[in-house]
mmCIF file of C-alpha atoms in Angstrom:
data_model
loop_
_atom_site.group_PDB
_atom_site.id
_atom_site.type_symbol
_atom_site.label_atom_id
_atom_site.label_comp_id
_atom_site.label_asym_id
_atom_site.label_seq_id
_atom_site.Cartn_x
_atom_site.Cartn_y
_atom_site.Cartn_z
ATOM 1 C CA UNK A 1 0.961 -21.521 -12.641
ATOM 2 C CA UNK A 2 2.409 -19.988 -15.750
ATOM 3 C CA UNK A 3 1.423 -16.422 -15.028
ATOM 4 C CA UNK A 4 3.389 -13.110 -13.705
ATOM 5 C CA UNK A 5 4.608 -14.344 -9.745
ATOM 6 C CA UNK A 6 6.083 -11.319 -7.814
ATOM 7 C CA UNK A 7 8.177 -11.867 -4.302
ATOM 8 C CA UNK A 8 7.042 -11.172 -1.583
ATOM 9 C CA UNK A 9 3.698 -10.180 -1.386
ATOM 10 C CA UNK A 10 3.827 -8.188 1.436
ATOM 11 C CA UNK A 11 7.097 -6.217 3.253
ATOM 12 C CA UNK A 12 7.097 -3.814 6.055
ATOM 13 C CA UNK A 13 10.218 -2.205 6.443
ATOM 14 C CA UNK A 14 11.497 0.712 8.428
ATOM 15 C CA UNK A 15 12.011 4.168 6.994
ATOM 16 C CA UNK A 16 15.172 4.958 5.534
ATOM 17 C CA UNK A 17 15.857 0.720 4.359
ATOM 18 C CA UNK A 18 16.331 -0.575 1.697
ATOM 19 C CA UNK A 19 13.993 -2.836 -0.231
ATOM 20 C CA UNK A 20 14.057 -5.230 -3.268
ATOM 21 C CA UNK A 21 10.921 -6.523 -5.253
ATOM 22 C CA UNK A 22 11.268 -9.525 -7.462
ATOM 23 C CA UNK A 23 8.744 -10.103 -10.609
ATOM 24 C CA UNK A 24 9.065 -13.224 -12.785
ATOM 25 C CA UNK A 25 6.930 -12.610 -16.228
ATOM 26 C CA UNK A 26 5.420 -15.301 -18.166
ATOM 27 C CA UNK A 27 8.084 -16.876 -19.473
ATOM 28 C CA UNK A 28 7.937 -15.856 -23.794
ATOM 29 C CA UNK A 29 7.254 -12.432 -22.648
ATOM 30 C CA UNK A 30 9.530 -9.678 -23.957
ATOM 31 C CA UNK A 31 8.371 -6.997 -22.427
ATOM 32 C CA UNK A 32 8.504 -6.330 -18.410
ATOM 33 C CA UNK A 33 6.905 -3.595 -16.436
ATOM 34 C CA UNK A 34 7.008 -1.735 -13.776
ATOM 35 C CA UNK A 35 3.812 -0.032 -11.612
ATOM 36 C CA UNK A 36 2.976 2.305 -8.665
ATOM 37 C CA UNK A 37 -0.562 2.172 -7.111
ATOM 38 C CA UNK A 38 -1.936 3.516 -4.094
ATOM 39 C CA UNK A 39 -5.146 3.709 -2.845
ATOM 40 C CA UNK A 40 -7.989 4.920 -5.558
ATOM 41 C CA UNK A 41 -5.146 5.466 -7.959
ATOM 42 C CA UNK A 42 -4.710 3.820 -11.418
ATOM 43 C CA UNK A 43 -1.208 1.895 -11.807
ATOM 44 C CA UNK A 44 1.288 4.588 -12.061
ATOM 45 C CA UNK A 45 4.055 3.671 -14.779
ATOM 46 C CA UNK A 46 7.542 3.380 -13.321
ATOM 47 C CA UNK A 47 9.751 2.132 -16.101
ATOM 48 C CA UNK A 48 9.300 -0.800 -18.391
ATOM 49 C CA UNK A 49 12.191 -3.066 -20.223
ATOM 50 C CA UNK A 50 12.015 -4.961 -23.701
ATOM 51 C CA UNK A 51 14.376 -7.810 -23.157
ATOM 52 C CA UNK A 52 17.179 -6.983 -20.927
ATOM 53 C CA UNK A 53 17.290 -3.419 -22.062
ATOM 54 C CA UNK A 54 15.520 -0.683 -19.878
ATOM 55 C CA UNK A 55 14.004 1.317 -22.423
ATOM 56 C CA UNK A 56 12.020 4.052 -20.332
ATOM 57 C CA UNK A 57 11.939 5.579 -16.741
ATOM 58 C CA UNK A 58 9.210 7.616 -15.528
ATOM 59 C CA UNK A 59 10.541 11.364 -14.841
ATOM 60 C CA UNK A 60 8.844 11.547 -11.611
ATOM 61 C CA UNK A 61 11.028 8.163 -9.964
ATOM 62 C CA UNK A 62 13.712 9.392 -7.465
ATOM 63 C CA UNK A 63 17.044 7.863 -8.297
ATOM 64 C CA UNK A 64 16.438 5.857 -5.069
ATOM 65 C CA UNK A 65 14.423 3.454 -7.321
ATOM 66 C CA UNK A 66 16.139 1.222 -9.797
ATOM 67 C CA UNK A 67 15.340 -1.282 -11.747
ATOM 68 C CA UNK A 68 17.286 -4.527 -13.307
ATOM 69 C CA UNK A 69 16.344 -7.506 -15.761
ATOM 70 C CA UNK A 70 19.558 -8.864 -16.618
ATOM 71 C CA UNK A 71 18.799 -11.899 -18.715
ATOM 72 C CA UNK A 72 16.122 -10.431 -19.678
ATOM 73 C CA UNK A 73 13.811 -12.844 -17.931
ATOM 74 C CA UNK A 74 12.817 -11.845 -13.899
ATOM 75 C CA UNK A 75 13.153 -8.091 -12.698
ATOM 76 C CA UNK A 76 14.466 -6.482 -9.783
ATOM 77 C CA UNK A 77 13.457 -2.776 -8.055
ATOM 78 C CA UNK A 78 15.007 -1.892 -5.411
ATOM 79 C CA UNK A 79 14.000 0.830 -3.417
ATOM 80 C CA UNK A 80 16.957 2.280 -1.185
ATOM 81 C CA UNK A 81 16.483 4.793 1.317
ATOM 82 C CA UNK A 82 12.896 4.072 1.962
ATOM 83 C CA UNK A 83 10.019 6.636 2.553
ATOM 84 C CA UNK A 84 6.711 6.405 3.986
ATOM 85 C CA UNK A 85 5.929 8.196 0.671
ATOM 86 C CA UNK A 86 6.820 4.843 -0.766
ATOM 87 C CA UNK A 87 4.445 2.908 0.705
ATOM 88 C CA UNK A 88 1.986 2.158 -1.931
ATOM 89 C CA UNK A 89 1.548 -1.540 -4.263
ATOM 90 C CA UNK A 90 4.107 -2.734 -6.602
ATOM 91 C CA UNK A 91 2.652 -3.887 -9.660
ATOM 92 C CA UNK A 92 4.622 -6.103 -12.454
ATOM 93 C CA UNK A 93 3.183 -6.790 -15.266
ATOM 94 C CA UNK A 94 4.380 -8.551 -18.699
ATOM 95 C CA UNK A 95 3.505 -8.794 -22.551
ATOM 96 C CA UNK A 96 4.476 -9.995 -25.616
ATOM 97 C CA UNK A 97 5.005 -7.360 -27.993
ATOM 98 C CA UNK A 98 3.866 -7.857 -31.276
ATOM 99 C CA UNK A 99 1.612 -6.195 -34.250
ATOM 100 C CA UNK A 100 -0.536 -3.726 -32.619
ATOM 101 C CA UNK A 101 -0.864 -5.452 -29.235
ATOM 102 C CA UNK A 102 0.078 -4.737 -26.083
ATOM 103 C CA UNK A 103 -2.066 -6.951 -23.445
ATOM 104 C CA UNK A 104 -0.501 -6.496 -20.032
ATOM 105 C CA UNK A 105 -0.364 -9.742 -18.025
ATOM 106 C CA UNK A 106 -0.251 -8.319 -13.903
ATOM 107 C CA UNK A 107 1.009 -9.803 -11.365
ATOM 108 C CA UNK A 108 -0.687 -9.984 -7.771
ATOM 109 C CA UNK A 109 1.936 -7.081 -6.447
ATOM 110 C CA UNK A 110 4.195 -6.709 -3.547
ATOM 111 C CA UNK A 111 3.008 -4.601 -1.096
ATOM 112 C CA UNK A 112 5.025 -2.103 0.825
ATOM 113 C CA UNK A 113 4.626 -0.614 4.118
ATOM 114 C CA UNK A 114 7.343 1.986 5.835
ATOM 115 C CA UNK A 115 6.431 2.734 9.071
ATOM 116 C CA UNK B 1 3.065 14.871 -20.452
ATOM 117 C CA UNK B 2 -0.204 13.134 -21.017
ATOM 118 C CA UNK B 3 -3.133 12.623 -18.952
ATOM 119 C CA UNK B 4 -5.866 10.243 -18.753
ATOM 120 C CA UNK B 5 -9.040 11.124 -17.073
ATOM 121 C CA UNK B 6 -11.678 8.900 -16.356
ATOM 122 C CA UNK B 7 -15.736 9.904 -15.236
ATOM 123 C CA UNK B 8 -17.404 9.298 -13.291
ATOM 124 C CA UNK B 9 -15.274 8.102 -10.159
ATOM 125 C CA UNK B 10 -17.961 5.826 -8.386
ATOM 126 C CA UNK B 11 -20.674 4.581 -9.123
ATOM 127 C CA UNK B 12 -23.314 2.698 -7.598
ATOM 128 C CA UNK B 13 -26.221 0.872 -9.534
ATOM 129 C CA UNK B 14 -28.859 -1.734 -8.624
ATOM 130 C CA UNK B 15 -28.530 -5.044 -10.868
ATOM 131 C CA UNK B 16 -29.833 -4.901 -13.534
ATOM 132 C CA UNK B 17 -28.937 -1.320 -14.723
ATOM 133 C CA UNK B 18 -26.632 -0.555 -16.871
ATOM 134 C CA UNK B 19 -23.734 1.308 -16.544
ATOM 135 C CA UNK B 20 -21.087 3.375 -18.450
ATOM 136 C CA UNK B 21 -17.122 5.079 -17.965
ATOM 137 C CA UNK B 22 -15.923 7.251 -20.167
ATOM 138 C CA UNK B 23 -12.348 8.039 -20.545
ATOM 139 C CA UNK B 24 -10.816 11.253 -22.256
ATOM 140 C CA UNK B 25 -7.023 11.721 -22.922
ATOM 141 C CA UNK B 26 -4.955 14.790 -23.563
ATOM 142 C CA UNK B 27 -3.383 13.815 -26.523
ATOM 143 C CA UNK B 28 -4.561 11.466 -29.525
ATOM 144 C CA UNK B 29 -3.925 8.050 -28.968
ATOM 145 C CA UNK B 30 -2.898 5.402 -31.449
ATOM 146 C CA UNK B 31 -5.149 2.548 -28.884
ATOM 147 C CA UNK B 32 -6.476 2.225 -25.910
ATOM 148 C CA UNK B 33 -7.043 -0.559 -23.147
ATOM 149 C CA UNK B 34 -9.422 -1.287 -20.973
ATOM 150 C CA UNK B 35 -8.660 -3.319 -17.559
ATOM 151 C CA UNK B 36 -10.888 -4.650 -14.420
ATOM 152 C CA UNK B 37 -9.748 -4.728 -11.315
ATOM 153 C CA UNK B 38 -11.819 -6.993 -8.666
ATOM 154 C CA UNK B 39 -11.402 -5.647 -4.736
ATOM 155 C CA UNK B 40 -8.022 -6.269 -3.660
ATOM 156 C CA UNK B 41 -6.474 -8.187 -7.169
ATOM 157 C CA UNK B 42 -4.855 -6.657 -9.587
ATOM 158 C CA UNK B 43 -5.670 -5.370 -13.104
ATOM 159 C CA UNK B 44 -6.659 -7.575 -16.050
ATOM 160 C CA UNK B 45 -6.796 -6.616 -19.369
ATOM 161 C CA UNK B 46 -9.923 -6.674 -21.111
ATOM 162 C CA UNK B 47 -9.629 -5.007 -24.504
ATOM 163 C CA UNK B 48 -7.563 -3.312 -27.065
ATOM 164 C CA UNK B 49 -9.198 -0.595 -29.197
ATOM 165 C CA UNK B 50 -7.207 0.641 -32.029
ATOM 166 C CA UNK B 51 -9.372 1.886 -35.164
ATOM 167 C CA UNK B 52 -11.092 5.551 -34.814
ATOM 168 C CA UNK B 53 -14.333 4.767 -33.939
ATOM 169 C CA UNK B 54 -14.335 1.261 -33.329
ATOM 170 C CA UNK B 55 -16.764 -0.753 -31.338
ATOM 171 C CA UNK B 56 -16.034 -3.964 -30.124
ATOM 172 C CA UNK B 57 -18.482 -6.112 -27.831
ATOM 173 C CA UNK B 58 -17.625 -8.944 -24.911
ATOM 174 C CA UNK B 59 -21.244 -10.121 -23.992
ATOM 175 C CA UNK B 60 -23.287 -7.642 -22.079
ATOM 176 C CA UNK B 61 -19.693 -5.367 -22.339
ATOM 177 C CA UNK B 62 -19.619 -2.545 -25.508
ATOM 178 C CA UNK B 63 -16.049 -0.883 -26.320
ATOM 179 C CA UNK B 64 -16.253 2.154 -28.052
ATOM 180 C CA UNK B 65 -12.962 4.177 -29.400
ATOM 181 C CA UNK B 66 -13.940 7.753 -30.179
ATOM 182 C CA UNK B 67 -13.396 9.018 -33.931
ATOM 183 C CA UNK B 68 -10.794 11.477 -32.749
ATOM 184 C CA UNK B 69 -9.141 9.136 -30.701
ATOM 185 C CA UNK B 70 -8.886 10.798 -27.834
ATOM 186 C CA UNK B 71 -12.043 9.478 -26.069
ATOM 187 C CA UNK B 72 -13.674 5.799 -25.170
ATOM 188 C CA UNK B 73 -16.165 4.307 -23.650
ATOM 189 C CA UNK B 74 -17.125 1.086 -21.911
ATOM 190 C CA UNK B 75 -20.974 0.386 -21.225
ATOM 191 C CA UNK B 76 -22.183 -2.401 -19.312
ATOM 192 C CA UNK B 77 -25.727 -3.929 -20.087
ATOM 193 C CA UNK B 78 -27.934 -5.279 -17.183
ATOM 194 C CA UNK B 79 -25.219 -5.505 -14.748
ATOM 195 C CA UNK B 80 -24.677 -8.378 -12.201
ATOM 196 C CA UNK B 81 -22.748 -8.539 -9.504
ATOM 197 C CA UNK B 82 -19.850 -10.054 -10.872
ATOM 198 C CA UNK B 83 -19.362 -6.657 -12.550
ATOM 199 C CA UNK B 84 -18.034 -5.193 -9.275
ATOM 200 C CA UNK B 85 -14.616 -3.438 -9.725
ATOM 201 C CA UNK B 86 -12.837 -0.377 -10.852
ATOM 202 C CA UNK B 87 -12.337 -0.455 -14.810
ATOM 203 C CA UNK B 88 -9.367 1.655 -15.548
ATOM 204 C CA UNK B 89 -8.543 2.758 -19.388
ATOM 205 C CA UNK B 90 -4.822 2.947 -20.251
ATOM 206 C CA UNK B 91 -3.061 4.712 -23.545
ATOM 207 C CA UNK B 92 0.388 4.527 -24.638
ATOM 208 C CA UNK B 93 2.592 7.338 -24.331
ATOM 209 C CA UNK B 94 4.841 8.892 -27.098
ATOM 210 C CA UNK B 95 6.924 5.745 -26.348
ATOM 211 C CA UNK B 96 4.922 2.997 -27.218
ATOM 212 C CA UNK B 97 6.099 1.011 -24.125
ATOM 213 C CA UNK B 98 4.900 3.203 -21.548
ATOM 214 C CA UNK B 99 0.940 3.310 -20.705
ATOM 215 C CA UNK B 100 -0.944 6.023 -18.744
ATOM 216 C CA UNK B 101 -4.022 4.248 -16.825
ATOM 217 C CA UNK B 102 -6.366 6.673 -15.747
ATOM 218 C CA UNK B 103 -7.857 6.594 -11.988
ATOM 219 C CA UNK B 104 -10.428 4.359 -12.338
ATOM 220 C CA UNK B 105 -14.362 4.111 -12.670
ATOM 221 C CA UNK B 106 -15.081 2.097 -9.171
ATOM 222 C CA UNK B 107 -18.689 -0.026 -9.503
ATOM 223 C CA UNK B 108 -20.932 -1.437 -7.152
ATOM 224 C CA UNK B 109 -23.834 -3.230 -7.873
ATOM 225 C CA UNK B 110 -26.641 -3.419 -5.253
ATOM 226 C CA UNK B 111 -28.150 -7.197 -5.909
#
């Protein structure tokens, strides 16, 4: 399968732990994203990279969130502190930048649960 | 910052009819996208409208970028049931990296 894989799919953790996501884009992909979605919500951008550099972070993320991509291949968020207010889908997606198009390749999301 | 706003929120039609989201943005947009998202996947991208008033068609699907660019619609012909999902519209922000998806147009189609 040669699309967007994110690890785990599912993770229920206990309030005030500490989480970490994993996303692996498609492979020539430059660009690597970051989503939010809850319930009858559209993706909500968290912060995006081009290669390994981290070129944008929404202004509403806590500084418990951060994100990595250090080879500029997979991704990392991790979530520290955790929040029933953070209990919503993870979304990755990737693209290949290039003239005039953007197409977002998603992944199938880790979904997080503090109870 | 920029908002996306998408109408109606639901809606329901019997197959066959057609339907239609519309999209409106706060701010001008050099493209939009439009995405479907089946019950419980995730988003796939559909289209990429870039010119002021462009219309672009995918079968029974027409794309339609506002002259403005600040508006767009997506109409569905004769729907089938296959059509059932929420279609979300996304624009970039003033970084081109970032997109704003709206909330969603949610269909479902009564066979």
């Amino acid at each position: 399968d040669t699309g967007v894989s994110q690890d785990p799919r599912h993770k229920i953790t206990k309030r005030g732990q500490n989480v970490t996501f994993r996303c692996d884009p498609i492979s020539e992909h430059n660009r690597l994203y970051w989503y939010r979605q809850t319930l009858g919500q559209g993706p909500e951008f968290l912060t995006y990279f081009q290669n390994e550099a981290q070129l944008e972070k929404s202004r509403l993320l806590s500084d418990r969130f951060s994100a990595e991509r250090p080879k500029g291949s997979f991704s990392t968020l991790e979530i520290q502190r955790t929040e029933q207010g953070d209990s919503a889908m993870y979304l990755c997606a990737s693209s290949l930048i290039d003239a005039g198009n953007d197409e977002q390749y998603f992944g199938p999301g880790t979904r997080l649960t503090v109870t | 910052g920029q908002q996306v706003m998408q109408i109606p929120q639901y809606q329901h039609v019997q197959e066959g009819e057609d339907f239609t989201t519309y999209c409106n943005s706060s701010t001008t947009l050099s493209n939009i996208q439009w995405y479907k998202q089946r019950p419980g996947g995730h988003p796939v991208f559909l289209i990429q409208l870039v010119k002021s008033g462009e219309v672009k068609k995918q079968k029974r699907l027409t794309f339609q970028f506002g002259e403005a660019k600040k508006n767009s619609s997506l109409h569905i012909t004769a729907t089938q049931t296959t059509d059932v999902g929420t279609y979300f519209c996304a624009g970039p922000g003033t970084n081109a990296g970032k997109s704003t998806f709206g909330d969603g147009t949610t269909l479902t189609v009564k066979p």
